[in-house]
Amino acid sequence: LATFAGNIRTGTSVETANTNFDNLVIEGSSHTGISIFSGVGGSDSDGGIYFGDDDHNNRGQIKYAHGNNSMSFTTNDTTALTIDSSQNATFSGDVTISSASSNKPVLTLENTNNEDSPAFITFKKSNSGSANDGDEVGQFQYQAFNDAGTPELTTYADHYVSTEDVSNGSED
């Protein structure tokens, strides 16, 4: 274990690092980075970067789990995003899409595996027992805002469980 009283810098550049975040500066004239090797020899160890404060030494995390080849991002002691080994992303909270470069944020769903299959939005009702005919499972909400940011028009499209036969390919 090495303890240093000042900042650590690698390289010979005179580039100026942000003075709030200059305790460790790694720079080079070409590809530059940090490699974290964990799980050497095939173990299920994790590699990570942890962010802490006086109360918690792991308040935030960027962690790679070798056991299932997933990467997770933690904020406020809670896993906020996990990307699994198939590049599926699971968010623990709400997802907001905003755009600083356009006045029209866009969510695009694209199926790149099969041109004949559409992309889907799935409403999943979890931890509530079995779904019954007529149960609400999701809702689209369309809102128009005025210049002050106040909603002036809200339209809802509710989606309910249906036990009707949709085996013909129609999923209304």
mmCIF file of C-alpha atoms in Angstrom:
data_model
loop_
_atom_site.group_PDB
_atom_site.id
_atom_site.type_symbol
_atom_site.label_atom_id
_atom_site.label_comp_id
_atom_site.label_asym_id
_atom_site.label_seq_id
_atom_site.Cartn_x
_atom_site.Cartn_y
_atom_site.Cartn_z
ATOM 1 C CA LEU A 1 0.000 0.000 0.000
ATOM 2 C CA ALA A 2 1.452 3.333 -1.048
ATOM 3 C CA THR A 3 0.301 6.652 0.383
ATOM 4 C CA PHE A 4 0.984 9.944 -1.362
ATOM 5 C CA ALA A 5 0.528 13.392 0.129
ATOM 6 C CA GLY A 6 0.047 15.197 -3.201
ATOM 7 C CA ASN A 7 -1.315 14.545 -6.661
ATOM 8 C CA ILE A 8 -0.162 11.745 -8.972
ATOM 9 C CA ARG A 9 0.489 12.448 -12.635
ATOM 10 C CA THR A 10 1.790 10.194 -15.378
ATOM 11 C CA GLY A 11 3.148 11.488 -18.678
ATOM 12 C CA THR A 12 5.108 14.592 -19.522
ATOM 13 C CA SER A 13 2.460 16.879 -20.995
ATOM 14 C CA VAL A 14 1.733 20.306 -19.630
ATOM 15 C CA GLU A 15 -2.019 19.862 -20.191
ATOM 16 C CA THR A 16 -3.981 21.471 -17.387
ATOM 17 C CA ALA A 17 -6.341 19.149 -15.556
ATOM 18 C CA ASN A 18 -9.500 20.408 -13.893
ATOM 19 C CA THR A 19 -8.285 21.585 -10.483
ATOM 20 C CA ASN A 20 -11.257 19.950 -8.745
ATOM 21 C CA PHE A 21 -10.369 16.550 -10.190
ATOM 22 C CA ASP A 22 -6.585 16.435 -10.510
ATOM 23 C CA ASN A 23 -5.559 14.001 -7.784
ATOM 24 C CA LEU A 24 -4.762 11.345 -10.389
ATOM 25 C CA VAL A 25 -4.021 12.419 -13.964
ATOM 26 C CA ILE A 26 -3.097 9.889 -16.636
ATOM 27 C CA GLU A 27 -2.253 11.288 -20.041
ATOM 28 C CA GLY A 28 -0.400 10.283 -23.164
ATOM 29 C CA SER A 29 0.149 11.391 -26.734
ATOM 30 C CA SER A 30 -1.861 8.493 -28.192
ATOM 31 C CA HIS A 31 -4.287 5.894 -26.802
ATOM 32 C CA THR A 32 -4.342 6.319 -23.019
ATOM 33 C CA GLY A 33 -6.319 4.556 -20.364
ATOM 34 C CA ILE A 34 -6.623 2.542 -17.209
ATOM 35 C CA SER A 35 -6.941 -1.245 -17.181
ATOM 36 C CA ILE A 36 -8.561 -2.996 -14.242
ATOM 37 C CA PHE A 37 -7.873 -6.732 -14.097
ATOM 38 C CA SER A 38 -10.058 -8.666 -11.691
ATOM 39 C CA GLY A 39 -11.180 -12.230 -11.792
ATOM 40 C CA VAL A 40 -7.762 -13.264 -13.109
ATOM 41 C CA GLY A 41 -7.700 -17.038 -13.494
ATOM 42 C CA GLY A 42 -11.441 -17.342 -14.103
ATOM 43 C CA SER A 43 -12.757 -16.377 -10.672
ATOM 44 C CA ASP A 44 -16.029 -14.539 -10.143
ATOM 45 C CA SER A 45 -14.387 -11.383 -8.815
ATOM 46 C CA ASP A 46 -15.678 -7.921 -9.705
ATOM 47 C CA GLY A 47 -13.732 -4.933 -10.999
ATOM 48 C CA GLY A 48 -14.903 -1.475 -10.168
ATOM 49 C CA ILE A 49 -14.499 2.179 -9.495
ATOM 50 C CA TYR A 50 -16.153 3.296 -6.270
ATOM 51 C CA PHE A 51 -17.229 6.765 -5.167
ATOM 52 C CA GLY A 52 -17.628 7.444 -1.473
ATOM 53 C CA ASP A 53 -17.987 10.072 1.199
ATOM 54 C CA ASP A 54 -17.638 10.288 4.987
ATOM 55 C CA ASP A 55 -20.726 8.126 5.538
ATOM 56 C CA HIS A 56 -20.448 5.499 2.783
ATOM 57 C CA ASN A 57 -17.422 4.131 0.967
ATOM 58 C CA ASN A 58 -19.517 2.899 -1.962
ATOM 59 C CA ARG A 59 -22.169 5.593 -2.541
ATOM 60 C CA GLY A 60 -21.634 5.335 -6.304
ATOM 61 C CA GLN A 61 -20.088 2.562 -8.370
ATOM 62 C CA ILE A 62 -19.125 1.530 -11.857
ATOM 63 C CA LYS A 63 -18.718 -2.225 -11.568
ATOM 64 C CA TYR A 64 -17.999 -5.134 -13.910
ATOM 65 C CA ALA A 65 -19.104 -8.575 -12.645
ATOM 66 C CA HIS A 66 -17.060 -11.361 -14.212
ATOM 67 C CA GLY A 67 -19.428 -14.061 -12.897
ATOM 68 C CA ASN A 68 -22.203 -13.033 -15.324
ATOM 69 C CA ASN A 69 -20.290 -10.563 -17.538
ATOM 70 C CA SER A 70 -22.498 -7.615 -16.665
ATOM 71 C CA MET A 71 -21.718 -3.979 -15.963
ATOM 72 C CA SER A 72 -23.658 -1.939 -13.452
ATOM 73 C CA PHE A 73 -23.855 1.708 -12.474
ATOM 74 C CA THR A 74 -24.843 2.566 -8.911
ATOM 75 C CA THR A 75 -26.027 5.903 -7.527
ATOM 76 C CA ASN A 76 -26.976 6.614 -3.908
ATOM 77 C CA ASP A 77 -26.248 2.975 -2.915
ATOM 78 C CA THR A 78 -28.770 1.639 -5.475
ATOM 79 C CA THR A 79 -28.009 -0.083 -8.764
ATOM 80 C CA ALA A 80 -29.448 2.319 -11.330
ATOM 81 C CA LEU A 81 -28.465 0.610 -14.592
ATOM 82 C CA THR A 82 -27.285 -2.900 -15.426
ATOM 83 C CA ILE A 83 -26.103 -3.985 -18.862
ATOM 84 C CA ASP A 84 -26.021 -7.767 -19.178
ATOM 85 C CA SER A 85 -23.770 -9.951 -21.330
ATOM 86 C CA SER A 86 -26.257 -9.727 -24.236
ATOM 87 C CA GLN A 87 -26.208 -5.894 -24.071
ATOM 88 C CA ASN A 88 -29.707 -5.724 -22.591
ATOM 89 C CA ALA A 89 -30.106 -2.695 -20.340
ATOM 90 C CA THR A 90 -32.222 -2.682 -17.184
ATOM 91 C CA PHE A 91 -32.966 0.634 -15.512
ATOM 92 C CA SER A 92 -34.112 0.765 -11.888
ATOM 93 C CA GLY A 93 -35.838 4.143 -12.145
ATOM 94 C CA ASP A 94 -37.618 6.301 -14.668
ATOM 95 C CA VAL A 95 -35.953 7.031 -18.003
ATOM 96 C CA THR A 96 -36.267 10.583 -19.312
ATOM 97 C CA ILE A 97 -35.297 11.506 -22.839
ATOM 98 C CA SER A 98 -34.521 15.152 -23.493
ATOM 99 C CA SER A 99 -32.662 16.912 -26.254
ATOM 100 C CA ALA A 100 -30.565 20.059 -26.093
ATOM 101 C CA SER A 101 -29.910 19.954 -29.832
ATOM 102 C CA SER A 102 -33.528 19.752 -30.976
ATOM 103 C CA ASN A 103 -36.928 20.851 -29.793
ATOM 104 C CA LYS A 104 -38.231 17.347 -30.549
ATOM 105 C CA PRO A 105 -36.670 14.568 -28.438
ATOM 106 C CA VAL A 106 -37.066 11.280 -30.237
ATOM 107 C CA LEU A 107 -37.247 7.719 -29.004
ATOM 108 C CA THR A 108 -36.531 5.319 -31.831
ATOM 109 C CA LEU A 109 -37.204 1.607 -31.516
ATOM 110 C CA GLU A 110 -35.398 -0.338 -34.202
ATOM 111 C CA ASN A 111 -35.211 -4.070 -34.756
ATOM 112 C CA THR A 112 -31.899 -4.636 -36.553
ATOM 113 C CA ASN A 113 -32.089 -8.439 -36.436
ATOM 114 C CA ASN A 114 -35.024 -9.068 -38.756
ATOM 115 C CA GLU A 115 -36.511 -6.646 -41.284
ATOM 116 C CA ASP A 116 -39.889 -8.423 -41.173
ATOM 117 C CA SER A 117 -40.357 -8.059 -37.412
ATOM 118 C CA PRO A 118 -41.563 -4.798 -35.873
ATOM 119 C CA ALA A 119 -40.117 -3.203 -32.768
ATOM 120 C CA PHE A 120 -42.295 -3.480 -29.664
ATOM 121 C CA ILE A 121 -43.017 -1.520 -26.548
ATOM 122 C CA THR A 122 -43.906 -3.945 -23.784
ATOM 123 C CA PHE A 123 -45.870 -2.974 -20.709
ATOM 124 C CA LYS A 124 -45.022 -5.459 -17.997
ATOM 125 C CA LYS A 125 -47.060 -5.613 -14.836
ATOM 126 C CA SER A 126 -44.747 -7.133 -12.244
ATOM 127 C CA ASN A 127 -45.220 -8.615 -8.794
ATOM 128 C CA SER A 128 -48.982 -8.316 -8.857
ATOM 129 C CA GLY A 129 -50.098 -11.909 -9.252
ATOM 130 C CA SER A 130 -51.793 -13.083 -12.393
ATOM 131 C CA ALA A 131 -53.242 -10.640 -14.899
ATOM 132 C CA ASN A 132 -56.978 -10.693 -15.393
ATOM 133 C CA ASP A 133 -59.108 -9.619 -18.317
ATOM 134 C CA GLY A 134 -59.537 -5.845 -18.075
ATOM 135 C CA ASP A 135 -56.503 -5.165 -15.844
ATOM 136 C CA GLU A 136 -54.648 -1.997 -16.794
ATOM 137 C CA VAL A 137 -51.017 -2.766 -17.672
ATOM 138 C CA GLY A 138 -49.762 0.465 -19.174
ATOM 139 C CA GLN A 139 -50.480 3.934 -20.426
ATOM 140 C CA PHE A 140 -49.112 6.293 -23.018
ATOM 141 C CA GLN A 141 -49.334 9.936 -22.027
ATOM 142 C CA TYR A 142 -49.124 12.697 -24.620
ATOM 143 C CA GLN A 143 -48.650 16.241 -23.327
ATOM 144 C CA ALA A 144 -48.406 19.666 -24.928
ATOM 145 C CA PHE A 145 -46.713 22.399 -22.881
ATOM 146 C CA ASN A 146 -46.930 26.191 -23.060
ATOM 147 C CA ASP A 147 -43.888 28.501 -23.019
ATOM 148 C CA ALA A 148 -43.861 28.478 -19.192
ATOM 149 C CA GLY A 149 -43.539 24.689 -19.162
ATOM 150 C CA THR A 150 -47.068 24.089 -17.899
ATOM 151 C CA PRO A 151 -49.055 21.253 -19.514
ATOM 152 C CA GLU A 152 -51.952 22.639 -21.546
ATOM 153 C CA LEU A 153 -53.156 19.416 -23.110
ATOM 154 C CA THR A 154 -52.827 15.867 -21.860
ATOM 155 C CA THR A 155 -54.118 12.851 -23.726
ATOM 156 C CA TYR A 156 -53.904 9.309 -22.404
ATOM 157 C CA ALA A 157 -54.002 5.986 -24.204
ATOM 158 C CA ASP A 158 -54.611 3.195 -21.687
ATOM 159 C CA HIS A 159 -53.720 -0.417 -22.360
ATOM 160 C CA TYR A 160 -55.562 -3.303 -20.747
ATOM 161 C CA VAL A 161 -55.182 -7.069 -20.570
ATOM 162 C CA SER A 162 -57.379 -8.846 -23.068
ATOM 163 C CA THR A 163 -58.077 -12.566 -23.093
ATOM 164 C CA GLU A 164 -59.341 -12.395 -26.675
ATOM 165 C CA ASP A 165 -57.722 -14.768 -29.158
ATOM 166 C CA VAL A 166 -54.962 -12.850 -30.957
ATOM 167 C CA SER A 167 -53.384 -15.920 -32.567
ATOM 168 C CA ASN A 168 -54.013 -14.448 -36.012
ATOM 169 C CA GLY A 169 -51.129 -12.048 -35.476
ATOM 170 C CA SER A 170 -53.249 -9.051 -34.536
ATOM 171 C CA GLU A 171 -52.208 -7.592 -31.197
ATOM 172 C CA ASP A 172 -54.572 -4.651 -30.722
#
